[in-house]
Short mmCIF file of C-alpha atoms in Angstrom, two decimals:
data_model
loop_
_atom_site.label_atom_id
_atom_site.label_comp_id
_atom_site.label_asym_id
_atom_site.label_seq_id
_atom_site.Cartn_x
_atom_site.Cartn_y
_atom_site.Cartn_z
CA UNK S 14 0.00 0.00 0.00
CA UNK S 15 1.12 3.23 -1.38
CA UNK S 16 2.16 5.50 1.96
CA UNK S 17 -0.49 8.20 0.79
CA UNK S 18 -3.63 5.92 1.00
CA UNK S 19 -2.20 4.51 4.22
CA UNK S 20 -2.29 8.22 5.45
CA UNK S 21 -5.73 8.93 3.75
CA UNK S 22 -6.46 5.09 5.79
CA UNK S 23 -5.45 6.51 9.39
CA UNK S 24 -7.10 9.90 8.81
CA UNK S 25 -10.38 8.54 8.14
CA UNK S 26 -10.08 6.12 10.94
CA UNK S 27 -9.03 8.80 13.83
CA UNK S 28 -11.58 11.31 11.92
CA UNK S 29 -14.12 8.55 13.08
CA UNK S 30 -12.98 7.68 16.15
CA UNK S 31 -13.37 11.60 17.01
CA UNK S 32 -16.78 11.32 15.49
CA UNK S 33 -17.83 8.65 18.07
CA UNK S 34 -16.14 10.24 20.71
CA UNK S 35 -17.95 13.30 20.24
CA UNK S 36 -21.29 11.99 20.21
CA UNK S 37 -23.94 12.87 22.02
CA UNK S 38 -24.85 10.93 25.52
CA UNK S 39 -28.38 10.91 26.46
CA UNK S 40 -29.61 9.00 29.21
CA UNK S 41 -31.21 5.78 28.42
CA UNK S 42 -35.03 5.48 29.06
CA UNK S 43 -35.05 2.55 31.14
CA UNK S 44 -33.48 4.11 34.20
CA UNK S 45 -35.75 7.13 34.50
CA UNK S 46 -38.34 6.29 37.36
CA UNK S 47 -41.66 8.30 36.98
CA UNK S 48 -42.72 10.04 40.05
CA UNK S 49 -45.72 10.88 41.52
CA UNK S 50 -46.13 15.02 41.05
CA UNK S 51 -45.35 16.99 43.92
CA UNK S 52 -45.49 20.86 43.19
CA UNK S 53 -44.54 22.34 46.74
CA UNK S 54 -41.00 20.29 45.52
CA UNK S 55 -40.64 21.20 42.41
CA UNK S 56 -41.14 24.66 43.48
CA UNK S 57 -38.30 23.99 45.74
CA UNK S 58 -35.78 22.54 43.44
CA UNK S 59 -36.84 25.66 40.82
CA UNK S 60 -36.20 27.82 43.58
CA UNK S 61 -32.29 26.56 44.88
CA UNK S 62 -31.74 25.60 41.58
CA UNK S 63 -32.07 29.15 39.77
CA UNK S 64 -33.98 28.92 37.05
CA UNK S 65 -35.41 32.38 37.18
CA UNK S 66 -32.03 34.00 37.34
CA UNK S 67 -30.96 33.42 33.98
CA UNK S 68 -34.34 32.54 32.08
CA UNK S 69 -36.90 35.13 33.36
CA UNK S 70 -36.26 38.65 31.61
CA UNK S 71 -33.57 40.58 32.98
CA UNK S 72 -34.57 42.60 36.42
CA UNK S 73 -37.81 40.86 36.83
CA UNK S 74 -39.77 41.40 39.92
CA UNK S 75 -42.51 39.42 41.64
CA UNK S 76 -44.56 37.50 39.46
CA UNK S 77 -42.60 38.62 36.15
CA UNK S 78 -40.06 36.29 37.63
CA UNK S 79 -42.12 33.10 36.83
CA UNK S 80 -42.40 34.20 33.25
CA UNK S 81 -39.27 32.22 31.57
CA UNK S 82 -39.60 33.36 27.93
CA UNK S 83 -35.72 33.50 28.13
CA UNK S 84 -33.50 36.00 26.14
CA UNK S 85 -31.08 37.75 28.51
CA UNK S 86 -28.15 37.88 27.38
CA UNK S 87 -23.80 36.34 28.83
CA UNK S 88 -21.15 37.56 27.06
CA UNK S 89 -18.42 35.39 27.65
CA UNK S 90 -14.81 35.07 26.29
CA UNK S 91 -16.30 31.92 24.04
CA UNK S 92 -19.41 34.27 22.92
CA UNK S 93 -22.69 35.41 23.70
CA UNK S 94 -25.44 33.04 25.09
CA UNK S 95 -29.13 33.63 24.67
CA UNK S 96 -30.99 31.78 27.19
CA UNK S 97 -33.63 30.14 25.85
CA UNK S 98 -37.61 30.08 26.30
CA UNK S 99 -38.07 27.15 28.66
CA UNK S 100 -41.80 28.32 29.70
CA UNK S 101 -44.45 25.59 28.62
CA UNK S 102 -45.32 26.51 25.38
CA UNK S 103 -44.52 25.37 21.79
CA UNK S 104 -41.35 27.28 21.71
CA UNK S 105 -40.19 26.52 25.29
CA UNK S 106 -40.05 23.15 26.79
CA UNK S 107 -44.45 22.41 26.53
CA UNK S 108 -43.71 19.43 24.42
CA UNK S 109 -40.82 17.84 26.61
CA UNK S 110 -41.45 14.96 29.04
CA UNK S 111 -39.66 14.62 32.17
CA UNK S 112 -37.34 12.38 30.79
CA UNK S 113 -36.55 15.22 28.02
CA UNK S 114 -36.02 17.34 30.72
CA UNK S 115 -33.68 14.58 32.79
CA UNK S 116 -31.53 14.29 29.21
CA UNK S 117 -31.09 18.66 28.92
CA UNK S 118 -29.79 18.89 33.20
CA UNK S 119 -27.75 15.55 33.76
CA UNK S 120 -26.44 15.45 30.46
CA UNK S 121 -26.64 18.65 28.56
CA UNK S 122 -28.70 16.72 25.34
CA UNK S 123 -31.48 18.26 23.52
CA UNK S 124 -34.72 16.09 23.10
CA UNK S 125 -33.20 16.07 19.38
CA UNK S 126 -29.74 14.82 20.26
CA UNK S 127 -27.67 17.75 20.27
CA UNK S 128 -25.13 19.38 22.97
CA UNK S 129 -26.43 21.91 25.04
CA UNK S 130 -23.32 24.82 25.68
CA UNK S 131 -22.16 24.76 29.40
CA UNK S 132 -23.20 28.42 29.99
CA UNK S 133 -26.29 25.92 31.17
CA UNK S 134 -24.76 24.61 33.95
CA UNK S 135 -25.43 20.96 33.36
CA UNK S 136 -21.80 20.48 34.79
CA UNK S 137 -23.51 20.84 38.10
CA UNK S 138 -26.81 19.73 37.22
CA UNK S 139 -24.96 16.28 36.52
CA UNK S 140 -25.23 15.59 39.81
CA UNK S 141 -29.02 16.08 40.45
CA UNK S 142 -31.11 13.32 41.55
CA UNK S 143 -34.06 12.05 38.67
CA UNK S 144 -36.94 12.15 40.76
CA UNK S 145 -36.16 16.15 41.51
CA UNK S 146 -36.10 16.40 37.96
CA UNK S 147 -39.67 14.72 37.46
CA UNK S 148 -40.87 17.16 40.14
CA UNK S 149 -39.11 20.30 38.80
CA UNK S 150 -40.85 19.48 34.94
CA UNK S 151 -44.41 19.83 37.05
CA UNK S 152 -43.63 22.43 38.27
CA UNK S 153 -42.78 24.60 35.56
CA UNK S 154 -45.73 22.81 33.25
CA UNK S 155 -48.12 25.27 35.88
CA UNK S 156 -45.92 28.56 34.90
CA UNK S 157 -47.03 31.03 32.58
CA UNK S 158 -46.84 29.66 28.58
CA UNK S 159 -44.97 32.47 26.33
CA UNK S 160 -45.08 32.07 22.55
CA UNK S 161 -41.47 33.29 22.37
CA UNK S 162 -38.93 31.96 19.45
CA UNK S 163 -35.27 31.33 21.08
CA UNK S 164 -32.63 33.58 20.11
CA UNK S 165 -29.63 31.56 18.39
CA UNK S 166 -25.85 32.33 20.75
CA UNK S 167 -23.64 34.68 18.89
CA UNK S 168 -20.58 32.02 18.78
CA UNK S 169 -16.92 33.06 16.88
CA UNK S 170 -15.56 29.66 14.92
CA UNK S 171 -14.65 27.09 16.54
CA UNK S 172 -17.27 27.09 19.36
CA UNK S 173 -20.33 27.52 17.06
CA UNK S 174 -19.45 24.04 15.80
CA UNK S 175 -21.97 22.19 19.10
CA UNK S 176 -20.92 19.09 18.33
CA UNK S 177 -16.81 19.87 19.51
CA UNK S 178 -18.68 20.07 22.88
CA UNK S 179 -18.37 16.20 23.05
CA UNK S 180 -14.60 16.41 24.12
CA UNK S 181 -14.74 19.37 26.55
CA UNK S 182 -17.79 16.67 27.62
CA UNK S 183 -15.40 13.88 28.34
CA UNK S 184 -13.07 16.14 30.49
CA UNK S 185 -15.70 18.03 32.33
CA UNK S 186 -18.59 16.22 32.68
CA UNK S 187 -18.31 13.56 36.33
CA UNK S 188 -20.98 13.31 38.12
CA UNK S 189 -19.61 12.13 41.37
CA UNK S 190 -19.10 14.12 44.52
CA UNK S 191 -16.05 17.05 44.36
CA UNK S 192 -15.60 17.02 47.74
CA UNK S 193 -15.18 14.47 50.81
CA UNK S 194 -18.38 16.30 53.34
CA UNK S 195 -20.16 14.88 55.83
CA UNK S 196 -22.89 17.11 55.08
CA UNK S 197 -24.62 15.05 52.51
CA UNK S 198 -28.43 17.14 51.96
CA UNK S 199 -25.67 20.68 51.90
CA UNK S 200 -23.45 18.39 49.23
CA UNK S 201 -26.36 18.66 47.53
CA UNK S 202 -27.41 21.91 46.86
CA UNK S 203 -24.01 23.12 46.79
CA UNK S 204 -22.50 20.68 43.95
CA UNK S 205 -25.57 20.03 42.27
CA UNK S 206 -28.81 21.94 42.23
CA UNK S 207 -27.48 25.48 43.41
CA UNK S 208 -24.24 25.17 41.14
CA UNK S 209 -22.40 27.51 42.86
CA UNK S 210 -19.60 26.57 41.93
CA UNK S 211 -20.23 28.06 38.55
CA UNK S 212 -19.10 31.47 39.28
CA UNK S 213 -17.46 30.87 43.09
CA UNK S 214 -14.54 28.34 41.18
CA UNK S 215 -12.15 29.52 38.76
CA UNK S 216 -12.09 27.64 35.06
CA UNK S 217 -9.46 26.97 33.48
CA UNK S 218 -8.28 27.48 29.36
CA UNK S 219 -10.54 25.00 27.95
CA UNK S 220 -13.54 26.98 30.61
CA UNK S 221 -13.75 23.62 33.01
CA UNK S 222 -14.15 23.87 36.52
CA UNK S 223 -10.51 23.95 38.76
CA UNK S 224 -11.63 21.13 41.51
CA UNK S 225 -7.98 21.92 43.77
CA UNK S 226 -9.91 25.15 43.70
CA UNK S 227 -13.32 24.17 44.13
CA UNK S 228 -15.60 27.16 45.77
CA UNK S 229 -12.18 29.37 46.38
CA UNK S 230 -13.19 32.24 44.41
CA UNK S 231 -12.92 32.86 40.75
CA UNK S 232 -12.37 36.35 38.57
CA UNK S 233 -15.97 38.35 38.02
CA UNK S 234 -17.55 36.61 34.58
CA UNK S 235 -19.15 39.70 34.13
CA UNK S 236 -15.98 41.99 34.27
CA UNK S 237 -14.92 43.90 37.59
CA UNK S 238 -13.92 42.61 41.17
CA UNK S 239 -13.86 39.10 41.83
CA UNK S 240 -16.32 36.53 43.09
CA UNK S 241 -15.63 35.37 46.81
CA UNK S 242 -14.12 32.67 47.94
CA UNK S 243 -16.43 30.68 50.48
CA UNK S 244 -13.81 28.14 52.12
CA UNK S 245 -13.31 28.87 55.53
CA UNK S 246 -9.57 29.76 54.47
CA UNK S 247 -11.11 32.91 52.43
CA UNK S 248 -13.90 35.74 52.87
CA UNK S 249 -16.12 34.14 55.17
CA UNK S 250 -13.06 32.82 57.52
CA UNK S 251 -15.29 34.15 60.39
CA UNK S 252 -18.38 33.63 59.37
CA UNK S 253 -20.57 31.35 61.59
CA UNK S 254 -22.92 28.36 60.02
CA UNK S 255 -25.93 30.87 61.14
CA UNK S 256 -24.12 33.98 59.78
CA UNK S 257 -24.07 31.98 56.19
CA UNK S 258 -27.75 30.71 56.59
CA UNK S 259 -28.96 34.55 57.54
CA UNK S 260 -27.31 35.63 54.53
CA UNK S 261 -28.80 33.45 52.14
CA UNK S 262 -31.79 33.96 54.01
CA UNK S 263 -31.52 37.73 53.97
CA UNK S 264 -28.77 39.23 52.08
CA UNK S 265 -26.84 40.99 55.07
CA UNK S 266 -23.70 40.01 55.55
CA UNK S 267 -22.11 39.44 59.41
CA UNK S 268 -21.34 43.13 59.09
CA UNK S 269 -24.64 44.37 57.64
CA UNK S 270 -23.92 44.87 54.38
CA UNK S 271 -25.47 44.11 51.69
CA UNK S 272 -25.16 41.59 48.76
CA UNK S 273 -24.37 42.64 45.64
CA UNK S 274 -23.83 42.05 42.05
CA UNK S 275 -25.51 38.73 40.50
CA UNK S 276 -25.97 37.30 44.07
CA UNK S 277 -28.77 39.34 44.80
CA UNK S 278 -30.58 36.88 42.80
CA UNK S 279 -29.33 33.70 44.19
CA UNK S 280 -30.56 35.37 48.05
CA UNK S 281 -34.17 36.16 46.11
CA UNK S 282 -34.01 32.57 45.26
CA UNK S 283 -32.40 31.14 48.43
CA UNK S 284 -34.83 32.97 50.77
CA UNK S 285 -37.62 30.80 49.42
CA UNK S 286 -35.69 27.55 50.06
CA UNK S 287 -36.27 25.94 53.55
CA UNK S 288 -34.46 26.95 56.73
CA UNK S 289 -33.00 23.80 57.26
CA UNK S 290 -31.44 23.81 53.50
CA UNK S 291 -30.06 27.03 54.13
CA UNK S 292 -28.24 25.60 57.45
CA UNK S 293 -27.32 22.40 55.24
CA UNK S 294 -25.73 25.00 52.79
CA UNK S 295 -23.52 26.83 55.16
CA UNK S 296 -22.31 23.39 56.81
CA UNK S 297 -21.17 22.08 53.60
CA UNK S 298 -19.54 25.09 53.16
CA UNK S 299 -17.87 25.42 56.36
CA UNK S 300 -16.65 21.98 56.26
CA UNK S 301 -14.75 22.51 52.65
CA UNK S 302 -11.15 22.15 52.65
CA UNK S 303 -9.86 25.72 53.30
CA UNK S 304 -8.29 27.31 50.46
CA UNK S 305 -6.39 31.15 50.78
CA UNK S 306 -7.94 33.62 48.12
CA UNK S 307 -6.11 33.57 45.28
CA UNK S 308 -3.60 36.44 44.43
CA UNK S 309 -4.66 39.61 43.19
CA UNK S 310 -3.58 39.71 39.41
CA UNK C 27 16.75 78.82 47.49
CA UNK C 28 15.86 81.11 45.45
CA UNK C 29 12.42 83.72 45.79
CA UNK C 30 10.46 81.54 42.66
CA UNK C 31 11.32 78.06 44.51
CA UNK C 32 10.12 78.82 47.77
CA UNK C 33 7.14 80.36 46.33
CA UNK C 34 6.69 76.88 44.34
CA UNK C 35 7.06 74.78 47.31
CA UNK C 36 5.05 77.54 49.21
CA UNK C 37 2.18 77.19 46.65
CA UNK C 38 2.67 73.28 47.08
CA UNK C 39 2.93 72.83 50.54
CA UNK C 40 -0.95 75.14 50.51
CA UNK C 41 -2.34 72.96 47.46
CA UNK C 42 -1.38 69.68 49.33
CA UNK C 43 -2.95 71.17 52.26
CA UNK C 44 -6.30 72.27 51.07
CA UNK C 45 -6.86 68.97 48.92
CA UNK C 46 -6.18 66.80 51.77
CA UNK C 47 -8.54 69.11 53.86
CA UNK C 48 -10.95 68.74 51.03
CA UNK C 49 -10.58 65.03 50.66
CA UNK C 50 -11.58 64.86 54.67
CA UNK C 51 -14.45 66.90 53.86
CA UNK C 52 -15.64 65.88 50.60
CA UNK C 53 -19.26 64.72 50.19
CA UNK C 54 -18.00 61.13 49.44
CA UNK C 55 -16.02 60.59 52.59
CA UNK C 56 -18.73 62.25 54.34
CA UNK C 57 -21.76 60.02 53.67
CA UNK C 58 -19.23 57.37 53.49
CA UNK C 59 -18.99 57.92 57.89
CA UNK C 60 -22.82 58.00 57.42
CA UNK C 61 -22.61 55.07 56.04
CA UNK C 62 -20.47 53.54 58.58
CA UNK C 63 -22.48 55.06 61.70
CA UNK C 64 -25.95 53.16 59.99
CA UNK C 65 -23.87 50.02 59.47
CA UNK C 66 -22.71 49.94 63.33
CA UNK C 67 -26.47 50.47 64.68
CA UNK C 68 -27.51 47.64 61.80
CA UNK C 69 -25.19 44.96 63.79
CA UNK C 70 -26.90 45.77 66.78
CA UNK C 71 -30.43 45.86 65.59
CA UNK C 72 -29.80 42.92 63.32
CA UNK C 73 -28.76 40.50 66.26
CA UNK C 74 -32.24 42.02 68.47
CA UNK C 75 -34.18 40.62 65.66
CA UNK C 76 -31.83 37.50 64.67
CA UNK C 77 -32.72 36.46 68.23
CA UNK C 78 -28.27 36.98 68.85
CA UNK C 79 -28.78 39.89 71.40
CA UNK C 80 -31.58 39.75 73.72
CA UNK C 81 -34.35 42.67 72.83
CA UNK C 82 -33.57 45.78 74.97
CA UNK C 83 -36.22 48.64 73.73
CA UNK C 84 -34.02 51.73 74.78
CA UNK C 85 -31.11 50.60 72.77
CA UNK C 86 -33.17 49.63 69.91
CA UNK C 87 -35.02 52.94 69.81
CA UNK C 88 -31.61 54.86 70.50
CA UNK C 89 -30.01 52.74 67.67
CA UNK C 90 -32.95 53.50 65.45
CA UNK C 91 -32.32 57.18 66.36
CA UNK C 92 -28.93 57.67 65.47
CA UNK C 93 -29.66 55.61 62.06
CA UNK C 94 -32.32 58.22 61.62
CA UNK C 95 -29.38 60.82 61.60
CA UNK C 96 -26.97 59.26 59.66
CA UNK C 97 -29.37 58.79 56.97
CA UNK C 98 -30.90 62.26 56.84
CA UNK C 99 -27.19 63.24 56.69
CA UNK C 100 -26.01 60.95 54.14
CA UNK C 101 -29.19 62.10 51.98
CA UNK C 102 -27.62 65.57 52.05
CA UNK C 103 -24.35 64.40 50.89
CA UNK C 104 -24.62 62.61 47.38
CA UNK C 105 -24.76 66.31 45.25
CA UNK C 106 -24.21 65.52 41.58
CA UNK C 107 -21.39 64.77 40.25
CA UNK C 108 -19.82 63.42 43.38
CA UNK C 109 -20.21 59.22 41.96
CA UNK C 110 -15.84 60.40 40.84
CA UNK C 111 -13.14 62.15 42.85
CA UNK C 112 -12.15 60.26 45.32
CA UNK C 113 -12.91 56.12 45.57
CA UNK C 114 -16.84 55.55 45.50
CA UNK C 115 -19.06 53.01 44.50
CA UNK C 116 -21.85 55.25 44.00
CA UNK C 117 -23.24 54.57 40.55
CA UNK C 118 -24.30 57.47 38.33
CA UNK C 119 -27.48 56.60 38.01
CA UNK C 120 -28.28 58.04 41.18
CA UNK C 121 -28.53 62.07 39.44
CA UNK C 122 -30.31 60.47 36.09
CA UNK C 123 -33.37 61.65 35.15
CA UNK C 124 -35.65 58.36 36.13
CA UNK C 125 -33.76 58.11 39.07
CA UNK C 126 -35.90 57.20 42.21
CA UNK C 127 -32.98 57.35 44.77
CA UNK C 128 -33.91 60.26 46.77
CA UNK C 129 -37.37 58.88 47.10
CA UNK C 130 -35.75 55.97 48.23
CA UNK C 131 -33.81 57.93 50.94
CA UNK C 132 -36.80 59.66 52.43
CA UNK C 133 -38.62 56.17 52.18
CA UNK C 134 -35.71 55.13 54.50
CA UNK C 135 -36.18 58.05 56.92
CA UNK C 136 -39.77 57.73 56.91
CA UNK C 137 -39.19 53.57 57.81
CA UNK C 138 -36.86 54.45 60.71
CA UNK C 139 -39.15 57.47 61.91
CA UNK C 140 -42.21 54.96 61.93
CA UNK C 141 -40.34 52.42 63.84
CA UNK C 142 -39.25 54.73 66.54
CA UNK C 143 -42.56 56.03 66.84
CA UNK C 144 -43.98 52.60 67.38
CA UNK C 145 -41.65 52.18 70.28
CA UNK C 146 -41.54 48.35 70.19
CA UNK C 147 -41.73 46.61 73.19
CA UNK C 148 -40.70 43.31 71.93
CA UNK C 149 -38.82 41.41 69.18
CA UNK C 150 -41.95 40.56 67.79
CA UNK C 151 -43.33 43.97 67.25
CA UNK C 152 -40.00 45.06 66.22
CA UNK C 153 -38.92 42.65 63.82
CA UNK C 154 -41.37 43.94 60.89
CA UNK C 155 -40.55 47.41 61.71
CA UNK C 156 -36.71 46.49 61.41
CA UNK C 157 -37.16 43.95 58.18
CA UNK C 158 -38.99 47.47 56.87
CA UNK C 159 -35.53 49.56 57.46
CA UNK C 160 -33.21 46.80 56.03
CA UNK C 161 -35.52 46.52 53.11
CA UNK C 162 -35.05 50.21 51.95
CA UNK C 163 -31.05 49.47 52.79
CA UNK C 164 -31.01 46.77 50.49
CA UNK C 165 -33.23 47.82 47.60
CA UNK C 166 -31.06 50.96 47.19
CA UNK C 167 -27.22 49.03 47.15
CA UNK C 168 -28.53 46.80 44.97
CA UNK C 169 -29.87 49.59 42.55
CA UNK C 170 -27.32 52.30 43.21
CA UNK C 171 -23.92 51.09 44.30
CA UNK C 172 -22.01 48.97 41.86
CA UNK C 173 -20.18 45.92 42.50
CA UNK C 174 -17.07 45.63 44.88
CA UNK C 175 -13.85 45.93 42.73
#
């Protein structure tokens, strides 16, 4: 064989491989358990687990929150994201079943097998448990329906091509526990639902999560400052388990200040969860391995 | 030296004066101590009603007082213009045209005024009066004063 066909050969071979590799990973019907609907907790898991931040329109008060016609938009340094209409209408998610739902948060898949971007923080919602997934879908099947088409993300070459997502997939994606914690409910919230470690850990090149510097603080996404580090070797050092829980609960800080910035959502949110997840929170937290804040650049 | 040196360092010596003195007494510094004052009386206030400090109604009214006086004071001392000059995190849209902040700040006054009037004599009575005050607090930061650097 001529070297030049044996080349063309290999080529094809790793060009498939890479295909294969790349693919898509949905979960496979037969493990999805059907639940029995239970609003009050899928109002719950809506609430810790944001939703409303990122899918209501931008500033929303009261009931305006509920109203997830999506559209705000992220600039990041891979592009901007749209987020999309995930209210229960034809445009949203009205047509998905739970299990559609189950496929888009533990594995970032799209009911027609595509990669979802990780400005959707599947990376955390990896780790969420099925049934809160059934629960969450009833919920938002009682929100307000909007007729609203999705706006498509404004992505440079190569990340417009969705399908490269399969690799950064394979390094990123684990759905096991970060973190050894005793506090298994706060483990939770933390790691999965909440995904606070979205902003609150640094990413590296390729934008995965740093786990030696998991919740340690991370540069502001959204340009200024930086967002703090919650180990007890950083910003909250002295703050007590209550002092965390009254801050989710209310916003003030130890000192009586206020939050600020993009947290002033997650309290909204957060202040609707129940006191005892609050406390389970800020025990998971205080337990993490302490980390020192990283060096001002 | 020489008469046009010493009048340079003369001239320098004044300017370095008068912009410290106005630094110490510029509108930003100012309500910043304002700031401070309403944060100190918060702590207190905010462990009554966390249940941290046990309810005493003197101190909480007297607290509530001297937040009264910080704020009327700190209302005085955002004149436009002053969100540069020295480090603030004041954002300009306080002196736009929509801007609701000074009806914010007498919605403050008028929270603190109506709590001291009430003269709570318990944490329960005095809770919704103080969840009133840090609710005008926080709805103005998170409006008006842009993100730590």
């Amino acid at each position: 064989m001529r070297l030049k066909s044996k080349l063309f050969i290999g080529a094809g071979l790793a060009g498939l491989a890479l295909w294969f590799a790349s693919a898509p990973r949905g979960l496979t019907p037969g493990n999805w358990l059907p639940v029995e609907p239970d609003l009050a907790r899928g109002e719950q898991v809506f609430n810790i687990g944001g939703c409303a931040s990122c899918h209501m329109a931008k500033d929303a008060e009261g009931n305006e929150r509920l109203v997830l016609a999506g559209g705000q938009a992220f600039a990041t340094e891979f592009g901007t994201f749209y987020a999309p209409n995930i209210s229960p209408s034809a445009e949203g998610i009205g047509g998905w079943s739970a299990f559609d739902l189950g496929n888009a948060l533990l594995r970032g898949v799209s009911p027609d097998g595509a990669h979802y971007y990780p400005a959707f923080p599947y990376a955390s919602y990896t780790r969420m448990a099925p049934q809160d997934v059934a629960y969450l879908k009833g919920y938002l099947d009682t929100l307000p329906p909007v007729a609203t088409a999705n706006r498509p993300h404004d992505l440079p070459f190569p990340f417009n091509i969705r399908r490269s997502l399969g690799f950064w997939k394979l390094l990123f994606l684990k759905n096991g526990p970060v973190v050894a914690s005793d506090e298994s409910r706060g483990q939770y919230l933390v790691e999965a639902m909440g995904h606070c470690a979205e902003c609150h850990t640094p990413r590296n090149l390729l934008g995965g999560l740093d786990s030696a510097r998991w919740l340690a603080g991370a540069p502001n996404p959204e340009g200024k400052g930086r967002v703090p580090n919650l180990t007890p070797g950083g910003d909250l050092a002295n703050w007590s388990v209550d002092d965390i829980a009254y801050y989710l609960e209310s916003g003030f800080t130890p000192e009586f200040d206020t939050a600020g910035s993009t947290m002033v959502e997650v309290v909204e949110n957060l202040s609707q969860a129940t006191p005892e997840d609050r406390l389970a929170i800020a025990r998971y937290l205080k337990g993490l391995p302490a980390l020192p804040n990283a060096p001002k650049p | 030296m020489n008469f046009r040196k010493t009048t340079l360092t003369t001239f320098t010596v004044f300017a370095v004066a008068a912009s410290a003195f106005a630094a110490s007494h510029s509108p930003i510094t100012e309500r910043q101590e304002a700031m401070k004052a309403v944060g100190g009386q918060m702590r207190t206030l905010g462990g009554m009603a966390q249940g941290k400090i046990e309810y005493d109604d003197l101190i909480a009214i007297s607290a509530l007082e001297t937040m009264r006086d910080a704020a009327a004071t700190a209302q005085q001392r955002f004149p436009e213009g002053s969100d540069m000059g020295a480090e603030t995190r004041a954002m300009a849209a306080i002196w736009a045209t929509d801007s609701d902040f000074d009806a914010r700040m007498t919605q403050l006054i008028a929270n603190l005024d109506a709590a001291i009037a009430a003269e709570p004599a318990d944490v329960a009575s005095f809770a919704p009066l103080f969840g009133a005050v840090a609710g005008s607090c926080k709805g103005c930061h998170e409006k008006y004063r842009a993100p730590e650097e």
